[in-house]
Structure formats: C-alpha cells, structure tokens
Short mmCIF file of C-alpha atoms in Angstrom, two decimals:
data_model
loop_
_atom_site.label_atom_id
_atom_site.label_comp_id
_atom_site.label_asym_id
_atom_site.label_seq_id
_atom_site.Cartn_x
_atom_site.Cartn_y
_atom_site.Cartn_z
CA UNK A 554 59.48 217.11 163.07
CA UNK A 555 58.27 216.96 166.77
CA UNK A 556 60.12 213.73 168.56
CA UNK A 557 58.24 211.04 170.55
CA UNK A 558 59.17 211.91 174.19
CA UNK A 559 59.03 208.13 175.15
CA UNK A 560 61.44 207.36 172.07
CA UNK A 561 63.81 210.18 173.34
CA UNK A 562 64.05 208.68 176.77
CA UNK A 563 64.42 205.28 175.71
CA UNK A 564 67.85 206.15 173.87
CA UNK A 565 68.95 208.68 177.06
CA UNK A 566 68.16 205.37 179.22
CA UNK A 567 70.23 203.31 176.73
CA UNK A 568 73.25 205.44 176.41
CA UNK A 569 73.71 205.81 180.40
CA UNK A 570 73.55 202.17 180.82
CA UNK A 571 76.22 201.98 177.94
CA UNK A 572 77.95 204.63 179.81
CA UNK A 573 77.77 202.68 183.20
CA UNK A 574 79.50 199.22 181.46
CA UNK A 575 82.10 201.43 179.91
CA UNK A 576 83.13 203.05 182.75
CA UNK A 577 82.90 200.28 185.47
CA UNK A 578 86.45 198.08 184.83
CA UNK A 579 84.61 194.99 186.01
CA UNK A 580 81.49 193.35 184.58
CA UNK A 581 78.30 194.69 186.20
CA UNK A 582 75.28 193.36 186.58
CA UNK A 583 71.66 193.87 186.02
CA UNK A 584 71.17 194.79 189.67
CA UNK A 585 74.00 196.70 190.13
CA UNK A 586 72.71 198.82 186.61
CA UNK A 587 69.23 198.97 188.11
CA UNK A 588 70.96 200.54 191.67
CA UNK A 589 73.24 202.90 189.65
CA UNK A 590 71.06 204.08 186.65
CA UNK A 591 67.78 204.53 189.09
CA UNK A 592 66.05 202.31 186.55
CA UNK A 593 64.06 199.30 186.85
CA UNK A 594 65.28 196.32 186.41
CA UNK A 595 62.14 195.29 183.74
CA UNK A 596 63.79 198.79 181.89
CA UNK A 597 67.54 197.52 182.52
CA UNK A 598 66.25 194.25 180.66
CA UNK A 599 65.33 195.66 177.86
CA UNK A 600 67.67 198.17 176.93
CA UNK A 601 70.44 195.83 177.93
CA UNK A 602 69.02 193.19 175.65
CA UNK A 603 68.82 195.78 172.70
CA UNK A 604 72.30 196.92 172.96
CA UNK A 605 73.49 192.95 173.47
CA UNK A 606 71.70 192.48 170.18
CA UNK A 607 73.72 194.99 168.33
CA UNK A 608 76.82 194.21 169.76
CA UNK A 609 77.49 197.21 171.99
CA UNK A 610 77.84 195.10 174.91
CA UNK A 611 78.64 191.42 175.72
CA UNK A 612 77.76 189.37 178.81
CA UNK A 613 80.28 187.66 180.52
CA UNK A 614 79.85 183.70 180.38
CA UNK A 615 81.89 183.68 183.72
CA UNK A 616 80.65 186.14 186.26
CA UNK A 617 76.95 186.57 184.08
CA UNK A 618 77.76 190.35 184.38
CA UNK A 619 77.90 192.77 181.05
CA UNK A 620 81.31 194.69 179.49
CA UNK A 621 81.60 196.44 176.22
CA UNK A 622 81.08 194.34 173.30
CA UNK A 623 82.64 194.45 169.67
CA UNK A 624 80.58 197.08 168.11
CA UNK A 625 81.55 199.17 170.77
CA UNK A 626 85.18 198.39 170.82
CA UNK A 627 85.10 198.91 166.57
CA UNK A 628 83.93 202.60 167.30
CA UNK A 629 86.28 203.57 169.69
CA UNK A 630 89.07 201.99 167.62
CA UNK A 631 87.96 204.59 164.80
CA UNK A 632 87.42 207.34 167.39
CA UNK A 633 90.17 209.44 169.18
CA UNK A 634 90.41 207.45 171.91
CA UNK A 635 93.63 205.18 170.77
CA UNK A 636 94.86 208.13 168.90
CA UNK A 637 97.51 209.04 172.18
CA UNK A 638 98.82 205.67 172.25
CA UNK A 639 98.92 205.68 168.72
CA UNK A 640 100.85 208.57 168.38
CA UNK A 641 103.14 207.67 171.46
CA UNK A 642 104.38 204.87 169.69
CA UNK A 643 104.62 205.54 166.02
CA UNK A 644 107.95 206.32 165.92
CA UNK A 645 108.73 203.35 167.87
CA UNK A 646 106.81 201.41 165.65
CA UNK A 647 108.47 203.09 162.40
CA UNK A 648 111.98 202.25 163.59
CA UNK A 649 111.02 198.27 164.46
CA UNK A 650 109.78 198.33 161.12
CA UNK A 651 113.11 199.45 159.29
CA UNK A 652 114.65 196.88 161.43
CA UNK A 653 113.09 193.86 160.51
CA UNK A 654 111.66 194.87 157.70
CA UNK A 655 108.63 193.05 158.45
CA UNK A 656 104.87 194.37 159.80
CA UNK A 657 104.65 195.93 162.91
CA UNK A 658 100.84 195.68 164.83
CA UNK A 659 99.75 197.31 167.75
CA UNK A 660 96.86 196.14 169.35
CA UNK A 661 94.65 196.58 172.51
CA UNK A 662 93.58 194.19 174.81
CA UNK A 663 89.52 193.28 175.09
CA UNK A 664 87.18 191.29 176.61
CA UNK A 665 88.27 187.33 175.00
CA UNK A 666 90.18 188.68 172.18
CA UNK A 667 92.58 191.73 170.55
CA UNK A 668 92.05 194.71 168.80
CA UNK A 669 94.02 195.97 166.14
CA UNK A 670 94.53 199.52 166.05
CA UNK A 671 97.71 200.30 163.73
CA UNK A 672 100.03 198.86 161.26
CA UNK A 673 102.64 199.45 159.63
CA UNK A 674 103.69 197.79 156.35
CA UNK A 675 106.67 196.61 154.79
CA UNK A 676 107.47 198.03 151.00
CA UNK A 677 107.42 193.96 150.15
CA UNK A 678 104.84 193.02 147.44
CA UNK A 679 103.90 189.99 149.52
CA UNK A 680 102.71 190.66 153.16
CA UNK A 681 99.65 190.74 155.59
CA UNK A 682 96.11 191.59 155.12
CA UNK A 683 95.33 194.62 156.89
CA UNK A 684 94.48 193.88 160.32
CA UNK A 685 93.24 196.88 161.36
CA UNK A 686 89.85 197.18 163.31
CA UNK A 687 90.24 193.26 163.42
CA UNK A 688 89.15 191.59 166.73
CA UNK A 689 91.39 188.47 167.18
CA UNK A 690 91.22 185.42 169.05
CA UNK A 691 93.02 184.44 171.96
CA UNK A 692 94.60 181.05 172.05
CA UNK A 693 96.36 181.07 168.05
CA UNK A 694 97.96 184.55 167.98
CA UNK A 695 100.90 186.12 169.98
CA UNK A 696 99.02 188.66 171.59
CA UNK A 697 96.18 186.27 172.84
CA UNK A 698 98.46 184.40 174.42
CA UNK A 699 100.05 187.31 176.31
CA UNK A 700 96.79 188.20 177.62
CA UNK A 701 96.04 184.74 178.88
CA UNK A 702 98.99 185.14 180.89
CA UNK A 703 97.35 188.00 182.29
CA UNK A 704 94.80 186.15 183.56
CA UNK A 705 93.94 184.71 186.80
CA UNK A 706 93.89 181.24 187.83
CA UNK A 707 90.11 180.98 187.98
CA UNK A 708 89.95 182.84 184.79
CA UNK A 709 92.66 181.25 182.70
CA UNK A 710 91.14 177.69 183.92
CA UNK A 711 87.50 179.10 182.53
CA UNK A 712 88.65 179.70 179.44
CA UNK A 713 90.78 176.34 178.86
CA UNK A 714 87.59 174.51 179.19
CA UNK A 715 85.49 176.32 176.23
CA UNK A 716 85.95 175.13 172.83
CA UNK A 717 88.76 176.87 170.78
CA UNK A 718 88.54 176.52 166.95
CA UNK A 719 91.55 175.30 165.16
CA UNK A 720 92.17 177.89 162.28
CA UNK A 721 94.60 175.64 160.83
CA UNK A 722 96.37 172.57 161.94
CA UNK A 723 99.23 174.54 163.98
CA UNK A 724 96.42 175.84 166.18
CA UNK A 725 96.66 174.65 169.96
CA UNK A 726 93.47 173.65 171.03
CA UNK A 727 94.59 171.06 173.68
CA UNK A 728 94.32 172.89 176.66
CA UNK A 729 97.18 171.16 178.48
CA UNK A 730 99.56 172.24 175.75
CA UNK A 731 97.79 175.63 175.90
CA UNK A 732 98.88 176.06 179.42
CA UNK A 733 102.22 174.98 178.95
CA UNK A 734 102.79 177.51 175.95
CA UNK A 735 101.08 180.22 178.27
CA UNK A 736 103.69 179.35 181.08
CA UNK A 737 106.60 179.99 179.01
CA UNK A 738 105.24 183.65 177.85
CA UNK A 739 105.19 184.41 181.36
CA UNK A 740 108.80 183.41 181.54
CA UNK A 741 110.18 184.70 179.19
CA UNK A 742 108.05 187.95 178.40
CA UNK A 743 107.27 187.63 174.98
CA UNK A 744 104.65 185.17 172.98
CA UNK A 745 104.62 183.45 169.26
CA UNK A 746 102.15 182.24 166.77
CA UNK A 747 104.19 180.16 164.28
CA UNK A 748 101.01 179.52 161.40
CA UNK A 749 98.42 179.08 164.34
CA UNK A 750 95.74 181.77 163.37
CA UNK A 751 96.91 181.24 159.48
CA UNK A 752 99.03 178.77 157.54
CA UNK A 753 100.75 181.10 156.05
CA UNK A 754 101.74 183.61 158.89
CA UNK A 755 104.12 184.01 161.70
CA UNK A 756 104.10 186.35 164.63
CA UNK A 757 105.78 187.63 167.87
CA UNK A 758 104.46 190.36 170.36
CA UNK A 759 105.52 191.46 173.49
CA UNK A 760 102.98 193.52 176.27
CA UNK A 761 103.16 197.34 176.76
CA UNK A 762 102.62 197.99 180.16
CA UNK A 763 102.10 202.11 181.94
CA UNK A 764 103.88 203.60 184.70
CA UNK A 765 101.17 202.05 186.79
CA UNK A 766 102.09 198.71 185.51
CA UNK A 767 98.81 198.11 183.49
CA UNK A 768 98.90 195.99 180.21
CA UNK A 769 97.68 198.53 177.79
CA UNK A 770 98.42 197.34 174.49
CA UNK A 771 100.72 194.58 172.55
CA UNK A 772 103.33 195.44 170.13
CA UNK A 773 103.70 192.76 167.12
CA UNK A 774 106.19 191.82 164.11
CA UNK A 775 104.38 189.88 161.78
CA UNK A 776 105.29 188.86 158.60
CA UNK A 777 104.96 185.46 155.52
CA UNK A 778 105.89 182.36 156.83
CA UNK A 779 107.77 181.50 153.82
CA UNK A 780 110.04 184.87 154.71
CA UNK A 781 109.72 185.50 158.43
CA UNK A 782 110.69 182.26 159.38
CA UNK A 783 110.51 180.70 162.41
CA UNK A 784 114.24 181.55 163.55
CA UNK A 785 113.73 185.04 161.87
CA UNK A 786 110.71 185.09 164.36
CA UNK A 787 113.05 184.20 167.04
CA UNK A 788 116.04 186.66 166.02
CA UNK A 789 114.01 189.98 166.15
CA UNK A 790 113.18 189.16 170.15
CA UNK A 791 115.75 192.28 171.58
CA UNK A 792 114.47 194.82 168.79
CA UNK A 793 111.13 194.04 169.73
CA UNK A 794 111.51 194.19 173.01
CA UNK A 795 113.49 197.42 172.94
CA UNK A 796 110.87 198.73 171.17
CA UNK A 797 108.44 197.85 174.10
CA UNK A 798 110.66 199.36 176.70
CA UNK A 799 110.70 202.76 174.58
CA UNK A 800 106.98 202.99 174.19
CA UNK A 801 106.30 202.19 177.63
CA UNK A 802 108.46 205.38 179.31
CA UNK A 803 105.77 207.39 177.26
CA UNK A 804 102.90 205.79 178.78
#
C-alpha cells in the first residue's frame, strides 16, 4: 500500500523534535526547536502538542520549556538503555539483598519523579508490589527526597510551593518540614520514607553517582513496615551504603 507523503513527513518531523528534547539535558523551547529542527514554529506547535498529548514529552511548569515525558521514560525503561547500569549493579544488588533480606530497588532519576528499573525480591511470602516501570513521586519516598537535594535553590523553592498529595497520613506535605527533612539527606547522604508513599511500607536509598560525579540512579532497601521497622530501616545504613560505593567504581 502506497504511503501518504505528507503523513510520512509528519512522523519524520515528530521523531526529530523527540530526538532534539531527548538529547538537549535542559528543557528547550519552542523557538529554540523551530531554530534547531529548521521547522516552523506553527509545525513545532503541532507536533509538540501531539507528542505532549501522548505523553512522550512534558513541559516544564518552571522554565515553560519541554523534556521527555512518562511515555517516553516507560519505553526506554523496557529498552536497552538501563540494561548497563542494570547489569553493573546486579551483583551489588544481589549481595544487599542476602544481607538484609529485604527488597532492593534501583531507580533512575526523571523529570519530578523516579523510575523504577529493577528489583530484587526477598523469598518472604509478604513483601512489595512490584515496582518496576513505576514512576514515583518526589516528596513521600526515599529517592524523591534525594533528588530534591539535588536541586537548586530556585528549583527546590518551585517545587515546595505546588501542591503535594498526602498518600497517607505520614506524608510530608508541609513544605517547611519538607525542607528540613531535605537538609538532613544532604547531611548525612542517605534519605527515608517511614509509611509516607504507603502505610504499610518503609524505605531507605542512597544516590549513585559516576566518575564524573553525576547522580545517575538511587539504590533502595525496601521492605513491610510491620518487619522492616523503623530501626531495622536505620541499621542497614553501612550495607547500603557500601553497596553504593561498589556500584559507583563501575560507573
């Protein structure tokens, strides 16, 4: 069956703009896609508002500009893309588990949120729901609250002044006591979630950073509340962060 020309070009003008977000490490802007993709901006509109609508890319409430968005994110999780870093710290990951005999996440940082992109289990008959592929928020879980540390001032103060849902009555919302919980991570290198994201859950994650000092990804023990209580949260601190320290000499 011969192709409609116009329909063919309309998805070669999509993908290169999709191609242009994904490869710029700031978000860009309409003019800046027009500039780059040779485009005009009328065209740039409407492709950009087609992949928005599917989720491929997101638009930045701060800066107005556009970054990958969620359905993009969910692909490349599936794709080989993670499979390096995935690979690079399985073992690591394996032995943590033994330790504490509890789940072990690692997850990616992205745009707002976390991205889950291994786990391992625990042979107990009670423990998570997979997480994998599952985009998390920032202010109730141990990794979102690493990468708010991450973030600049003007960023960090954006973000305290949108509305964060409270998953369950452990969830900060206030942003003052937000702050003060993202001021000890940065101290002491490691963040918590003691039943924030769910009632029933407790957490602790620590960053993994490459030779270049770039936070690539988060490593996480996870585990019942009613079994990985909070001091048993606090107890497994060195082994994760040894872990950490061996996964990121491979990075």
């Amino acid at each position: 069956m011969k192709q409609d020309n116009s329909s063919v070009q309309a998805v070669d003008r999509a993908l290169l703009l999709l191609q242009l977000v994904g490869d710029s490490t700031e978000p860009v802007s309409i003019v800046d896609l027009a500039d780059k993709s040779g485009m005009n901006r009328t065209t740039v509109w409407r492709l950009i508002g087609t992949l928005e609508n599917h989720g491929f890319i997101e638009r930045d409430p701060l800066t107005k500009g556009y970054l990958l968005g969620y359905a993009a994110n969910r692909l490349a999780a599936q794709a080989p893309q993670y499979g390096s870093l995935i690979r690079r710290a399985r073992k690591s990951m394996e032995e943590l588990q033994e330790k504490t005999q509890e789940t072990v996440l690692l997850s990616v940082p992205k745009h707002y949120g976390t991205l889950t992109i291994d786990q391992i289990d625990p042979p107990h008959s009670i423990r998570l729901v997979d997480y994998v592929n599952a985009f998390l928020p920032l202010h109730c879980t141990s990794n979102g609250k690493l990468l708010l540390s991450s973030f600049s001032k003007e960023e960090l103060h954006f973000f305290l002044n949108q509305p964060m849902d409270k998953r369950t009555p452990f969830s900060i919302t206030d942003p003052t006591l937000l702050l003060e919980e993202i001021e000890k991570v940065r101290t002491t290198g490691y963040a918590t979630a003691i039943r924030e994201l769910d009632e029933n859950e407790n957490g602790i994650s620590a960053p993994l950073y490459n030779k270049q000092g770039r936070l690539v990804a988060f490593l996480s023990v996870c585990g019942p509340s009613f079994r990985f209580t909070d001091d048993k949260v606090l107890a497994c601190t060195n082994s994760l962060l040894s872990a950490t320290e061996e996964i990121s000499s491979h990075l």
